[in-house]
């Protein structure tokens, strides 16, 4: 990450401008066009300034996410007492959000950042993916407590399967509908259903 690199001290204003530029480019759905040159131009700084602090656009994206410049909200699934309906609704909403170019570009950029650096992967998991997994696992635990799911069901794997479906759709650029979400949840939960 940039904090370990040597060179002149950062200008706080230039640093903020670069992270805001990354946010703006991703919000417009331009991860593929988000080169270091494009980031520098958007930020109004020299390309050398960007390269002095970050080695790649993936590093810029990771720092923007961890610094709060990129916001990916993932609220917990509802608990209406119907685990299949609640998870289907939650996943369907997320599939709809993935259809937004800015959200899709942001997730693709975060996936690239995680793939580029073990350190960034751990930090991004702690701040983004881990909390989503926790929300899903807690809702699944409520399903176990209500007798909707087997007590021995591997809830962590179920949660990761749902998250994996989201990432698969982003990385393969395949759209998904609410019906796709409900079908996936049905398939996942049928193997974990009580009785």
PDB file of N, CA, C and O in Angstrom, residues 148-195:
ATOM      1  N   UNK A 148     -36.144 -24.154  10.239  1.00  0.00           N
ATOM      2  CA  UNK A 148     -36.223 -24.135   8.777  1.00  0.00           C
ATOM      3  C   UNK A 148     -35.029 -24.816   8.122  1.00  0.00           C
ATOM      4  O   UNK A 148     -35.126 -25.268   6.981  1.00  0.00           O
ATOM      5  N   UNK A 149     -33.907 -24.842   8.812  1.00  0.00           N
ATOM      6  CA  UNK A 149     -32.689 -25.448   8.289  1.00  0.00           C
ATOM      7  C   UNK A 149     -32.166 -26.480   9.271  1.00  0.00           C
ATOM      8  O   UNK A 149     -32.395 -26.356  10.482  1.00  0.00           O
ATOM      9  N   UNK A 150     -31.446 -27.456   8.765  1.00  0.00           N
ATOM     10  CA  UNK A 150     -30.847 -28.480   9.621  1.00  0.00           C
ATOM     11  C   UNK A 150     -29.841 -27.848  10.574  1.00  0.00           C
ATOM     12  O   UNK A 150     -29.105 -26.935  10.194  1.00  0.00           O
ATOM     13  N   UNK A 151     -29.763 -28.371  11.757  1.00  0.00           N
ATOM     14  CA  UNK A 151     -28.827 -27.854  12.757  1.00  0.00           C
ATOM     15  C   UNK A 151     -27.381 -28.084  12.343  1.00  0.00           C
ATOM     16  O   UNK A 151     -26.494 -27.341  12.751  1.00  0.00           O
ATOM     17  N   UNK A 152     -27.126 -29.106  11.510  1.00  0.00           N
ATOM     18  CA  UNK A 152     -25.751 -29.401  11.110  1.00  0.00           C
ATOM     19  C   UNK A 152     -25.380 -28.778   9.758  1.00  0.00           C
ATOM     20  O   UNK A 152     -24.317 -29.058   9.213  1.00  0.00           O
ATOM     21  N   UNK A 153     -26.233 -27.914   9.215  1.00  0.00           N
ATOM     22  CA  UNK A 153     -25.938 -27.265   7.934  1.00  0.00           C
ATOM     23  C   UNK A 153     -24.716 -26.358   8.091  1.00  0.00           C
ATOM     24  O   UNK A 153     -24.573 -25.665   9.094  1.00  0.00           O
ATOM     25  N   UNK A 154     -23.849 -26.370   7.096  1.00  0.00           N
ATOM     26  CA  UNK A 154     -22.658 -25.523   7.107  1.00  0.00           C
ATOM     27  C   UNK A 154     -23.061 -24.117   6.653  1.00  0.00           C
ATOM     28  O   UNK A 154     -23.097 -23.822   5.460  1.00  0.00           O
ATOM     29  N   UNK A 155     -23.383 -23.279   7.611  1.00  0.00           N
ATOM     30  CA  UNK A 155     -23.920 -21.960   7.310  1.00  0.00           C
ATOM     31  C   UNK A 155     -22.903 -21.047   6.629  1.00  0.00           C
ATOM     32  O   UNK A 155     -23.265 -20.235   5.778  1.00  0.00           O
ATOM     33  N   UNK A 156     -21.639 -21.184   7.010  1.00  0.00           N
ATOM     34  CA  UNK A 156     -20.603 -20.375   6.374  1.00  0.00           C
ATOM     35  C   UNK A 156     -20.496 -20.673   4.885  1.00  0.00           C
ATOM     36  O   UNK A 156     -20.380 -19.765   4.057  1.00  0.00           O
ATOM     37  N   UNK A 157     -20.563 -21.951   4.529  1.00  0.00           N
ATOM     38  CA  UNK A 157     -20.493 -22.328   3.121  1.00  0.00           C
ATOM     39  C   UNK A 157     -21.723 -21.855   2.364  1.00  0.00           C
ATOM     40  O   UNK A 157     -21.616 -21.399   1.216  1.00  0.00           O
ATOM     41  N   UNK A 158     -22.889 -21.936   2.991  1.00  0.00           N
ATOM     42  CA  UNK A 158     -24.103 -21.411   2.346  1.00  0.00           C
ATOM     43  C   UNK A 158     -23.958 -19.913   2.080  1.00  0.00           C
ATOM     44  O   UNK A 158     -24.272 -19.434   0.989  1.00  0.00           O
ATOM     45  N   UNK A 159     -23.499 -19.172   3.083  1.00  0.00           N
ATOM     46  CA  UNK A 159     -23.321 -17.722   2.913  1.00  0.00           C
ATOM     47  C   UNK A 159     -22.318 -17.429   1.805  1.00  0.00           C
ATOM     48  O   UNK A 159     -22.545 -16.550   0.955  1.00  0.00           O
ATOM     49  N   UNK A 160     -21.217 -18.159   1.784  1.00  0.00           N
ATOM     50  CA  UNK A 160     -20.202 -17.947   0.749  1.00  0.00           C
ATOM     51  C   UNK A 160     -20.723 -18.304  -0.640  1.00  0.00           C
ATOM     52  O   UNK A 160     -20.337 -17.679  -1.635  1.00  0.00           O
ATOM     53  N   UNK A 161     -21.616 -19.277  -0.720  1.00  0.00           N
ATOM     54  CA  UNK A 161     -22.210 -19.638  -2.012  1.00  0.00           C
ATOM     55  C   UNK A 161     -23.058 -18.494  -2.557  1.00  0.00           C
ATOM     56  O   UNK A 161     -23.044 -18.207  -3.757  1.00  0.00           O
ATOM     57  N   UNK A 162     -23.789 -17.831  -1.685  1.00  0.00           N
ATOM     58  CA  UNK A 162     -24.616 -16.695  -2.108  1.00  0.00           C
ATOM     59  C   UNK A 162     -23.718 -15.545  -2.566  1.00  0.00           C
ATOM     60  O   UNK A 162     -23.938 -14.953  -3.626  1.00  0.00           O
ATOM     61  N   UNK A 163     -22.687 -15.246  -1.782  1.00  0.00           N
ATOM     62  CA  UNK A 163     -21.747 -14.178  -2.166  1.00  0.00           C
ATOM     63  C   UNK A 163     -21.035 -14.544  -3.463  1.00  0.00           C
ATOM     64  O   UNK A 163     -20.854 -13.704  -4.348  1.00  0.00           O
ATOM     65  N   UNK A 164     -20.648 -15.796  -3.591  1.00  0.00           N
ATOM     66  CA  UNK A 164     -19.975 -16.266  -4.807  1.00  0.00           C
ATOM     67  C   UNK A 164     -20.845 -16.094  -6.046  1.00  0.00           C
ATOM     68  O   UNK A 164     -20.342 -15.752  -7.123  1.00  0.00           O
ATOM     69  N   UNK A 165     -22.148 -16.305  -5.899  1.00  0.00           N
ATOM     70  CA  UNK A 165     -23.059 -16.115  -7.032  1.00  0.00           C
ATOM     71  C   UNK A 165     -23.051 -14.664  -7.492  1.00  0.00           C
ATOM     72  O   UNK A 165     -23.082 -14.382  -8.693  1.00  0.00           O
ATOM     73  N   UNK A 166     -22.992 -13.737  -6.528  1.00  0.00           N
ATOM     74  CA  UNK A 166     -22.922 -12.317  -6.878  1.00  0.00           C
ATOM     75  C   UNK A 166     -21.638 -12.003  -7.644  1.00  0.00           C
ATOM     76  O   UNK A 166     -21.660 -11.351  -8.689  1.00  0.00           O
ATOM     77  N   UNK A 167     -20.519 -12.465  -7.116  1.00  0.00           N
ATOM     78  CA  UNK A 167     -19.235 -12.193  -7.765  1.00  0.00           C
ATOM     79  C   UNK A 167     -19.149 -12.837  -9.149  1.00  0.00           C
ATOM     80  O   UNK A 167     -18.623 -12.249 -10.088  1.00  0.00           O
ATOM     81  N   UNK A 168     -19.682 -14.041  -9.270  1.00  0.00           N
ATOM     82  CA  UNK A 168     -19.685 -14.725 -10.567  1.00  0.00           C
ATOM     83  C   UNK A 168     -20.414 -13.881 -11.609  1.00  0.00           C
ATOM     84  O   UNK A 168     -19.929 -13.706 -12.729  1.00  0.00           O
ATOM     85  N   UNK A 169     -21.565 -13.348 -11.235  1.00  0.00           N
ATOM     86  CA  UNK A 169     -22.339 -12.544 -12.182  1.00  0.00           C
ATOM     87  C   UNK A 169     -21.571 -11.294 -12.604  1.00  0.00           C
ATOM     88  O   UNK A 169     -21.621 -10.886 -13.761  1.00  0.00           O
ATOM     89  N   UNK A 170     -20.852 -10.686 -11.672  1.00  0.00           N
ATOM     90  CA  UNK A 170     -20.076  -9.486 -12.005  1.00  0.00           C
ATOM     91  C   UNK A 170     -18.904  -9.831 -12.911  1.00  0.00           C
ATOM     92  O   UNK A 170     -18.685  -9.192 -13.937  1.00  0.00           O
ATOM     93  N   UNK A 171     -18.151 -10.836 -12.524  1.00  0.00           N
ATOM     94  CA  UNK A 171     -16.924 -11.138 -13.246  1.00  0.00           C
ATOM     95  C   UNK A 171     -17.177 -11.727 -14.630  1.00  0.00           C
ATOM     96  O   UNK A 171     -16.358 -11.568 -15.534  1.00  0.00           O
ATOM     97  N   UNK A 172     -18.313 -12.404 -14.801  1.00  0.00           N
ATOM     98  CA  UNK A 172     -18.631 -12.968 -16.118  1.00  0.00           C
ATOM     99  C   UNK A 172     -19.566 -12.075 -16.914  1.00  0.00           C
ATOM    100  O   UNK A 172     -19.934 -12.405 -18.042  1.00  0.00           O
ATOM    101  N   UNK A 173     -19.968 -10.963 -16.305  1.00  0.00           N
ATOM    102  CA  UNK A 173     -20.847  -9.980 -16.950  1.00  0.00           C
ATOM    103  C   UNK A 173     -22.174 -10.595 -17.383  1.00  0.00           C
ATOM    104  O   UNK A 173     -22.702 -10.308 -18.441  1.00  0.00           O
ATOM    105  N   UNK A 174     -22.705 -11.436 -16.538  1.00  0.00           N
ATOM    106  CA  UNK A 174     -23.990 -12.066 -16.808  1.00  0.00           C
ATOM    107  C   UNK A 174     -25.050 -11.422 -15.929  1.00  0.00           C
ATOM    108  O   UNK A 174     -24.892 -11.318 -14.728  1.00  0.00           O
ATOM    109  N   UNK A 175     -26.114 -11.015 -16.570  1.00  0.00           N
ATOM    110  CA  UNK A 175     -27.195 -10.394 -15.813  1.00  0.00           C
ATOM    111  C   UNK A 175     -27.988 -11.473 -15.078  1.00  0.00           C
ATOM    112  O   UNK A 175     -27.927 -12.653 -15.423  1.00  0.00           O
ATOM    113  N   UNK A 176     -28.706 -11.057 -14.061  1.00  0.00           N
ATOM    114  CA  UNK A 176     -29.524 -11.982 -13.287  1.00  0.00           C
ATOM    115  C   UNK A 176     -30.793 -11.267 -12.854  1.00  0.00           C
ATOM    116  O   UNK A 176     -30.809 -10.054 -12.672  1.00  0.00           O
ATOM    117  N   UNK A 177     -31.838 -12.033 -12.713  1.00  0.00           N
ATOM    118  CA  UNK A 177     -33.135 -11.483 -12.343  1.00  0.00           C
ATOM    119  C   UNK A 177     -33.513 -11.920 -10.929  1.00  0.00           C
ATOM    120  O   UNK A 177     -32.837 -12.755 -10.319  1.00  0.00           O
ATOM    121  N   UNK A 178     -34.595 -11.384 -10.455  1.00  0.00           N
ATOM    122  CA  UNK A 178     -35.108 -11.803  -9.148  1.00  0.00           C
ATOM    123  C   UNK A 178     -35.471 -13.290  -9.193  1.00  0.00           C
ATOM    124  O   UNK A 178     -35.265 -14.013  -8.232  1.00  0.00           O
ATOM    125  N   UNK A 179     -35.994 -13.751 -10.329  1.00  0.00           N
ATOM    126  CA  UNK A 179     -36.321 -15.178 -10.473  1.00  0.00           C
ATOM    127  C   UNK A 179     -35.055 -16.031 -10.375  1.00  0.00           C
ATOM    128  O   UNK A 179     -35.075 -17.120  -9.781  1.00  0.00           O
ATOM    129  N   UNK A 180     -33.939 -15.551 -10.934  1.00  0.00           N
ATOM    130  CA  UNK A 180     -32.665 -16.269 -10.810  1.00  0.00           C
ATOM    131  C   UNK A 180     -32.252 -16.361  -9.348  1.00  0.00           C
ATOM    132  O   UNK A 180     -31.752 -17.394  -8.896  1.00  0.00           O
ATOM    133  N   UNK A 181     -32.451 -15.272  -8.620  1.00  0.00           N
ATOM    134  CA  UNK A 181     -32.096 -15.253  -7.197  1.00  0.00           C
ATOM    135  C   UNK A 181     -32.929 -16.267  -6.428  1.00  0.00           C
ATOM    136  O   UNK A 181     -32.398 -17.048  -5.630  1.00  0.00           O
ATOM    137  N   UNK A 182     -34.222 -16.279  -6.672  1.00  0.00           N
ATOM    138  CA  UNK A 182     -35.101 -17.209  -5.969  1.00  0.00           C
ATOM    139  C   UNK A 182     -34.768 -18.654  -6.307  1.00  0.00           C
ATOM    140  O   UNK A 182     -34.791 -19.532  -5.442  1.00  0.00           O
ATOM    141  N   UNK A 183     -34.436 -18.907  -7.575  1.00  0.00           N
ATOM    142  CA  UNK A 183     -34.071 -20.260  -8.001  1.00  0.00           C
ATOM    143  C   UNK A 183     -32.795 -20.723  -7.306  1.00  0.00           C
ATOM    144  O   UNK A 183     -32.707 -21.867  -6.828  1.00  0.00           O
ATOM    145  N   UNK A 184     -31.797 -19.843  -7.229  1.00  0.00           N
ATOM    146  CA  UNK A 184     -30.544 -20.205  -6.570  1.00  0.00           C
ATOM    147  C   UNK A 184     -30.774 -20.486  -5.089  1.00  0.00           C
ATOM    148  O   UNK A 184     -30.277 -21.496  -4.554  1.00  0.00           O
ATOM    149  N   UNK A 185     -31.511 -19.642  -4.424  1.00  0.00           N
ATOM    150  CA  UNK A 185     -31.783 -19.836  -2.999  1.00  0.00           C
ATOM    151  C   UNK A 185     -32.548 -21.144  -2.791  1.00  0.00           C
ATOM    152  O   UNK A 185     -32.251 -21.917  -1.870  1.00  0.00           O
ATOM    153  N   UNK A 186     -33.496 -21.427  -3.656  1.00  0.00           N
ATOM    154  CA  UNK A 186     -34.252 -22.669  -3.556  1.00  0.00           C
ATOM    155  C   UNK A 186     -33.313 -23.881  -3.651  1.00  0.00           C
ATOM    156  O   UNK A 186     -33.392 -24.821  -2.850  1.00  0.00           O
ATOM    157  N   UNK A 187     -32.412 -23.840  -4.627  1.00  0.00           N
ATOM    158  CA  UNK A 187     -31.469 -24.946  -4.801  1.00  0.00           C
ATOM    159  C   UNK A 187     -30.540 -25.092  -3.607  1.00  0.00           C
ATOM    160  O   UNK A 187     -30.257 -26.197  -3.148  1.00  0.00           O
ATOM    161  N   UNK A 188     -30.050 -23.974  -3.079  1.00  0.00           N
ATOM    162  CA  UNK A 188     -29.145 -24.029  -1.942  1.00  0.00           C
ATOM    163  C   UNK A 188     -29.849 -24.542  -0.677  1.00  0.00           C
ATOM    164  O   UNK A 188     -29.307 -25.350   0.057  1.00  0.00           O
ATOM    165  N   UNK A 189     -31.048 -24.041  -0.438  1.00  0.00           N
ATOM    166  CA  UNK A 189     -31.729 -24.372   0.801  1.00  0.00           C
ATOM    167  C   UNK A 189     -32.412 -25.738   0.771  1.00  0.00           C
ATOM    168  O   UNK A 189     -32.614 -26.340   1.818  1.00  0.00           O
ATOM    169  N   UNK A 190     -32.762 -26.226  -0.377  1.00  0.00           N
ATOM    170  CA  UNK A 190     -33.412 -27.521  -0.425  1.00  0.00           C
ATOM    171  C   UNK A 190     -32.516 -28.602   0.179  1.00  0.00           C
ATOM    172  O   UNK A 190     -32.980 -29.486   0.878  1.00  0.00           O
ATOM    173  N   UNK A 191     -31.225 -28.471  -0.049  1.00  0.00           N
ATOM    174  CA  UNK A 191     -30.278 -29.437   0.526  1.00  0.00           C
ATOM    175  C   UNK A 191     -30.051 -29.222   2.016  1.00  0.00           C
ATOM    176  O   UNK A 191     -29.512 -30.070   2.686  1.00  0.00           O
ATOM    177  N   UNK A 192     -30.484 -28.081   2.539  1.00  0.00           N
ATOM    178  CA  UNK A 192     -30.309 -27.772   3.946  1.00  0.00           C
ATOM    179  C   UNK A 192     -31.639 -27.722   4.694  1.00  0.00           C
ATOM    180  O   UNK A 192     -31.668 -27.423   5.886  1.00  0.00           O
ATOM    181  N   UNK A 193     -32.723 -28.040   4.012  1.00  0.00           N
ATOM    182  CA  UNK A 193     -34.040 -27.910   4.628  1.00  0.00           C
ATOM    183  C   UNK A 193     -34.255 -28.934   5.725  1.00  0.00           C
ATOM    184  O   UNK A 193     -33.786 -30.075   5.634  1.00  0.00           O
ATOM    185  N   UNK A 194     -34.957 -28.521   6.756  1.00  0.00           N
ATOM    186  CA  UNK A 194     -35.261 -29.430   7.857  1.00  0.00           C
ATOM    187  C   UNK A 194     -36.235 -30.501   7.382  1.00  0.00           C
ATOM    188  O   UNK A 194     -37.092 -30.253   6.550  1.00  0.00           O
ATOM    189  N   UNK A 195     -36.107 -31.727   7.928  1.00  0.00           N
ATOM    190  CA  UNK A 195     -37.037 -32.806   7.632  1.00  0.00           C
ATOM    191  C   UNK A 195     -36.800 -33.409   6.279  1.00  0.00           C
ATOM    192  O   UNK A 195     -37.566 -34.195   5.800  1.00  0.00           O
TER     193      UNK A 195
END
